[in-house]
C-alpha positions as a printed NumPy array, in Angstrom:
array([[  7.972,  -7.97 ,   9.538],
       [  6.144, -11.242,   9.984],
       [  4.128, -12.713,   7.327],
       [  0.578, -11.766,   8.982],
       [  1.693,  -8.258,   9.751],
       [  2.409,  -7.772,   6.164],
       [ -0.736,  -8.931,   5.313],
       [ -2.413,  -6.732,   7.55 ],
       [ -0.627,  -3.936,   6.396],
       [ -1.281,  -4.442,   2.486],
       [ -4.871,  -5.129,   3.505],
       [ -5.209,  -1.876,   5.198],
       [ -3.681,   0.443,   2.238],
       [ -5.823,  -1.42 ,  -0.077],
       [ -9.075,  -1.496,   1.598],
       [ -9.005,   0.747,   4.205],
       [ -6.873,   3.774,   2.619],
       [ -8.035,   2.926,  -0.971],
       [ -4.533,   2.853,  -2.446],
       [ -4.346,   1.062,  -5.812],
       [ -2.073,  -2.275,  -5.951],
       [  0.556,  -0.443,  -8.073],
       [  0.8  ,   2.526,  -5.399],
       [  1.142,  -0.167,  -2.695],
       [  3.734,  -1.941,  -4.614],
       [  5.799,   1.076,  -4.96 ],
       [  5.355,   2.089,  -1.325],
       [  6.552,  -1.443,  -0.17 ],
       [  9.019,  -2.152,  -3.17 ],
       [  7.022,  -5.159,  -4.263],
       [  5.951,  -6.158,  -7.641],
       [  2.29 ,  -5.566,  -8.249],
       [  1.801,  -9.145,  -9.074],
       [  3.158,  -9.819,  -5.503],
       [  0.979,  -7.415,  -3.946],
       [ -2.142,  -8.873,  -5.788],
       [ -0.963, -12.662,  -4.41 ],
       [ -0.647, -11.313,  -0.814],
       [ -4.248,  -9.511,  -1.078],
       [ -5.824, -12.954,  -2.143],
       [ -3.789, -14.512,   0.765],
       [ -5.516, -12.089,   2.968],
       [ -8.775, -12.93 ,   1.844],
       [ -8.178, -16.676,   2.112],
       [ -6.42 , -16.579,   5.401],
       [ -9.712, -14.696,   6.847],
       [ -7.837, -11.328,   7.719],
       [-10.135,  -9.829,   4.963],
       [-13.766, -10.606,   4.909],
       [-16.561,  -9.072,   3.15 ],
       [-20.303,  -8.476,   3.685],
       [-23.085,  -7.219,   1.685],
       [-24.976,  -4.109,   2.968],
       [-26.725,  -1.398,   1.924],
       [-24.331,   1.275,   0.121],
       [-24.448,   4.834,   1.36 ],
       [-22.723,   6.919,  -1.252],
       [-19.585,   9.358,  -0.186],
       [-19.601,  12.694,  -0.994],
       [-16.352,  13.36 ,  -2.784],
       [-17.127,  17.264,  -3.23 ],
       [-17.909,  17.383,   0.603],
       [-14.754,  15.303,   1.333],
       [-12.423,  17.572,  -0.378],
       [-14.035,  20.719,   0.954],
       [-13.132,  19.415,   4.643],
       [ -9.746,  18.344,   3.8  ],
       [ -8.449,  21.442,   2.241],
       [-10.681,  23.631,   4.637],
       [ -9.618,  22.038,   8.007],
       [ -6.223,  20.132,   7.155],
       [ -7.947,  16.498,   7.674],
       [ -6.142,  13.146,   6.843],
       [ -9.213,  11.736,   5.968],
       [-13.293,  12.438,   5.616],
       [-16.244,  10.231,   5.21 ],
       [-19.207,  12.176,   4.267],
       [-22.382,  10.075,   3.765],
       [-25.064,  10.807,   1.654],
       [-28.115,   9.055,   3.051],
       [-30.626,  10.948,   1.307],
       [-32.588,   7.729,   0.462],
       [-32.347,   6.122,   3.424],
       [-34.415,   6.145,   6.895],
       [-32.846,   8.045,   9.732],
       [-31.74 ,   4.788,  11.556],
       [-30.516,   3.203,   8.742],
       [-28.021,   6.188,   7.984],
       [-26.945,   6.301,  11.503],
       [-26.334,   2.808,  11.247],
       [-24.239,   3.329,   8.165],
       [-22.271,   6.23 ,   9.735],
       [-21.413,   4.075,  12.883],
       [-20.454,   0.91 ,  10.854],
       [-18.061,   3.34 ,   8.623],
       [-16.558,   4.764,  11.639],
       [-16.277,   1.081,  13.411],
       [-14.318,  -0.244,  10.11 ],
       [-12.038,   2.645,   9.812],
       [-11.377,   2.531,  13.607],
       [-10.633,  -1.037,  13.53 ],
       [ -8.423,  -0.635,  10.376],
       [ -6.069,   1.829,  12.74 ],
       [ -5.62 ,  -0.419,  15.726],
       [ -2.367,  -2.363,  16.282],
       [ -0.475,  -3.909,  19.103],
       [  1.018,  -0.653,  20.117],
       [ -2.532,   1.375,  20.097],
       [ -3.369,   2.955,  23.33 ],
       [ -7.152,   3.727,  22.596],
       [ -9.819,   6.014,  24.011],
       [-13.18 ,   5.833,  22.949],
       [-16.158,   8.51 ,  24.058],
       [-19.259,   7.674,  25.639],
       [-22.87 ,   7.88 ,  24.352],
       [-25.231,   6.67 ,  21.874],
       [-22.685,   7.147,  18.623],
       [-19.935,   5.364,  20.498],
       [-22.262,   2.573,  21.438],
       [-23.124,   2.377,  17.593],
       [-19.485,   2.086,  16.778],
       [-18.252,  -0.261,  19.409],
       [-21.025,  -2.884,  18.522],
       [-19.972,  -2.889,  14.653],
       [-16.432,  -3.354,  15.777],
       [-14.786,  -6.393,  14.659],
       [-11.125,  -7.808,  15.2  ],
       [ -9.31 ,  -9.475,  12.099],
       [ -7.031, -10.942,  14.78 ],
       [ -6.493, -10.487,  18.645],
       [ -4.298,  -7.711,  19.716],
       [ -3.016,  -8.756,  23.361],
       [ -0.765,  -5.584,  23.962],
       [ -3.129,  -2.865,  22.726],
       [ -4.893,  -0.993,  25.716],
       [ -8.157,   0.703,  25.946],
       [ -8.169,   3.401,  28.706],
       [-11.19 ,   5.067,  30.252],
       [-10.784,   8.88 ,  30.481],
       [-14.242,  10.071,  31.846],
       [-16.032,   9.178,  35.053],
       [-19.763,   7.711,  34.455],
       [-22.119,  10.076,  33.979],
       [-24.873,   8.032,  34.939],
       [-26.951,   8.38 ,  31.985],
       [-30.55 ,   6.759,  31.528],
       [-28.842,   3.666,  29.706],
       [-26.037,   2.434,  31.579],
       [-24.531,   1.058,  28.59 ],
       [-23.999,   4.185,  27.018],
       [-20.924,   4.835,  29.568],
       [-17.506,   4.779,  28.716],
       [-16.604,   2.081,  31.414],
       [-18.687,  -0.442,  29.509],
       [-17.259,   0.256,  25.897],
       [-13.521,  -0.063,  27.179],
       [-14.448,  -3.651,  28.366],
       [-16.368,  -4.473,  25.543],
       [-13.486,  -3.523,  23.237],
       [-10.864,  -5.284,  25.534],
       [-13.031,  -8.729,  25.067],
       [-13.254,  -8.073,  21.176],
       [ -9.403,  -7.59 ,  20.602],
       [ -8.609, -10.01 ,  23.785],
       [ -6.515,  -7.03 ,  24.999],
       [ -5.961,  -4.853,  28.326],
       [ -8.117,  -2.155,  29.579],
       [ -8.055,   0.527,  32.411],
       [-11.379,   1.336,  33.611],
       [-12.363,   4.387,  36.316],
       [-14.527,   3.615,  39.034],
       [-15.279,   7.27 ,  39.587],
       [-18.397,   9.432,  38.775],
       [-18.478,  12.169,  36.15 ],
       [-19.606,  14.863,  38.3  ],
       [-18.716,  15.466,  42.064],
       [-20.929,  17.564,  44.202],
       [-17.697,  19.782,  44.949],
       [-14.098,  20.039,  43.585],
       [-12.607,  19.414,  47.014],
       [-14.251,  15.877,  47.113],
       [-13.064,  15.125,  43.384],
       [ -9.451,  16.147,  44.655],
       [ -9.899,  13.703,  47.663],
       [-10.852,  10.659,  45.337],
       [ -8.725,  11.334,  42.669],
       [ -5.583,  11.527,  45.101],
       [ -6.288,   7.807,  46.131],
       [ -3.333,   5.884,  44.826],
       [ -5.505,   3.207,  42.84 ],
       [ -7.016,   6.252,  41.029],
       [ -3.836,   8.077,  40.245],
       [ -2.31 ,   4.714,  38.516],
       [ -5.442,   4.698,  36.372],
       [ -5.506,   8.433,  35.345],
       [ -1.578,   8.385,  34.712],
       [ -2.21 ,   5.986,  31.95 ],
       [ -4.204,   8.891,  29.944],
       [ -0.811,  10.192,  28.832],
       [  0.015,   7.362,  26.582],
       [ -3.375,   7.443,  24.589],
       [ -2.433,   7.683,  20.739],
       [ -5.581,   6.956,  19.158],
       [ -8.968,   8.794,  20.209],
       [-12.295,   8.21 ,  18.707],
       [-14.899,  10.629,  19.829],
       [-18.276,  11.939,  19.029],
       [-18.997,  15.456,  20.181],
       [-21.904,  16.855,  22.076],
       [-23.692,  20.317,  21.64 ],
       [-24.077,  22.67 ,  24.446],
       [-27.652,  21.987,  24.936],
       [-27.436,  18.332,  25.361],
       [-25.635,  19.29 ,  28.598],
       [-28.464,  21.489,  29.953],
       [-30.048,  18.469,  31.876],
       [-26.572,  17.392,  33.91 ],
       [-25.265,  20.408,  35.046],
       [-26.145,  23.276,  37.291],
       [-28.139,  26.39 ,  36.072],
       [-25.072,  28.824,  36.964],
       [-22.346,  26.323,  35.009],
       [-24.808,  26.391,  32.161],
       [-25.248,  30.058,  32.152],
       [-21.376,  30.531,  32.332],
       [-20.843,  28.323,  29.314],
       [-23.311,  30.514,  27.421],
       [-21.937,  33.817,  28.445],
       [-18.408,  32.509,  27.197],
       [-19.486,  31.361,  23.728],
       [-19.406,  27.507,  24.278],
       [-20.791,  25.825,  21.251],
       [-19.883,  21.877,  22.246],
       [-17.842,  19.706,  23.721],
       [-15.278,  16.792,  23.404],
       [-14.726,  14.525,  26.208],
       [-15.892,  16.972,  28.361],
       [-13.924,  19.923,  27.273],
       [-15.813,  22.749,  26.064],
       [-14.864,  25.052,  23.189],
       [-16.496,  28.085,  21.159],
       [-17.016,  28.277,  17.465],
       [-13.651,  29.722,  16.667],
       [-12.181,  26.536,  18.26 ],
       [-10.804,  28.006,  21.389],
       [-11.045,  25.597,  24.576],
       [-12.489,  27.137,  27.643],
       [-11.929,  26.712,  31.166],
       [-15.428,  26.467,  32.916],
       [-15.478,  26.256,  36.694],
       [-17.686,  23.26 ,  36.197],
       [-14.326,  21.322,  35.096],
       [-12.966,  21.485,  38.69 ],
       [-15.674,  18.919,  39.771],
       [-15.565,  16.716,  36.576],
       [-13.666,  13.507,  35.776],
       [-12.491,  14.231,  32.197],
       [ -9.156,  14.175,  30.278],
       [ -7.279,  17.239,  30.515],
       [ -6.959,  18.903,  26.604],
       [ -3.389,  17.879,  26.538],
       [ -4.594,  14.155,  25.982],
       [ -6.542,  15.419,  22.754],
       [ -3.387,  17.461,  21.885],
       [ -0.813,  14.689,  22.177],
       [ -2.745,  11.912,  20.5  ],
       [ -1.606,  10.74 ,  16.962],
       [ -5.052,  10.542,  15.733],
       [ -8.435,  11.912,  16.559],
       [-11.021,  10.368,  14.739],
       [-14.615,  12.393,  15.14 ],
       [-17.625,  11.016,  14.476],
       [-20.692,  13.19 ,  14.419],
       [-24.421,  12.765,  13.756],
       [-27.054,  15.495,  13.903],
       [-27.574,  18.261,  11.975],
       [-28.302,  20.128,  15.096],
       [-24.619,  19.886,  15.941],
       [-23.223,  22.243,  13.178],
       [-21.62 ,  24.967,  15.242],
       [-20.502,  22.063,  17.51 ],
       [-18.703,  20.341,  14.759],
       [-17.302,  23.848,  13.039],
       [-15.79 ,  24.62 ,  16.583],
       [-14.179,  21.232,  16.869],
       [-12.721,  21.313,  13.34 ],
       [-11.217,  24.659,  13.975],
       [ -9.261,  23.305,  16.76 ],
       [ -7.279,  21.649,  14.33 ],
       [ -6.985,  18.28 ,  16.426],
       [ -9.339,  16.221,  14.442],
       [ -7.653,  14.099,  11.783],
       [-10.328,  11.955,  10.407],
       [-14.284,  13.151,  10.318],
       [-17.067,  10.577,   9.985],
       [-20.333,  12.488,   9.486],
       [-23.423,  13.094,   7.015],
       [-23.591,  15.335,   3.781],
       [-26.229,  17.551,   5.121],
       [-24.297,  18.601,   8.049],
       [-21.194,  19.563,   6.201],
       [-23.189,  21.436,   3.758],
       [-24.624,  23.63 ,   6.725],
       [-21.144,  24.092,   7.9  ],
       [-19.907,  25.092,   4.222],
       [-22.755,  27.248,   4.126],
       [-21.804,  29.068,   7.233],
       [-18.288,  29.828,   5.854],
       [-19.841,  30.705,   2.72 ],
       [-21.781,  33.544,   4.624],
       [-18.862,  34.691,   6.463],
       [-16.413,  37.14 ,   5.204],
       [-13.962,  36.476,   7.868],
       [-13.66 ,  32.794,   6.632],
       [-13.836,  32.6  ,   2.592],
       [-14.406,  29.089,   1.408]])
């Protein structure tokens, strides 16, 4: 292992994962004093930098609840009781960005979702060093939202600029008028090549949408189908019910979205959820068992815990 890679690894273990110097030393078969010297070297070389910002406390009780209830590898549950809504939103996005950056390496094939939360994450991402062989892959077409800078295509380009890495983008809309038109477009060799890269994705950072957020984008009969089949939310355009079962709505036949297998095959799925109205959507995605790390706010987790406390089928 090269010296810089070693410094990155130790810095991630200490600052990203919160491991003590003693635990790192035992894990790497080094002395504690050497770990201390290497951390100092990481700071002096610029691999580790520090900034002062308003500190939003992490709720340890709710962290432990999430990790035990849903078998998460990690959780960040921010208690923003004394902060404005915008300050709390910014803090959650920054926490997600810092954690995401700590997980990236030159073998990463990254996918990030679209929307306001993803925008906040991307604009807080900073590169400790270039990762020229990393790749960022677009999996969803352009939804043509009110703000074009909230679409996934812009995010993959921005991340590629930050890390001086490769990216794959799709010049396709999110929704086609018909499944037939969609199939004609994705059958083109250029698009087939781009879509094939989805199978290599090993790290996903995604927000989730509540069902209500879709009403303005889809047809009435499509929305009614989702309601009738118990849909509560979606991740990367894949709808699911509150029990964590993925649905197969006719709507998806005319959408450019990744198949559920892309979510299932990724080594890590970092879910970032902001908004207390998303309690059912968050509970449903946690029950899929696909989320490895969750970044969210304490009040939303309290709502989920209360739902489970009131459900005899799912005792906490």
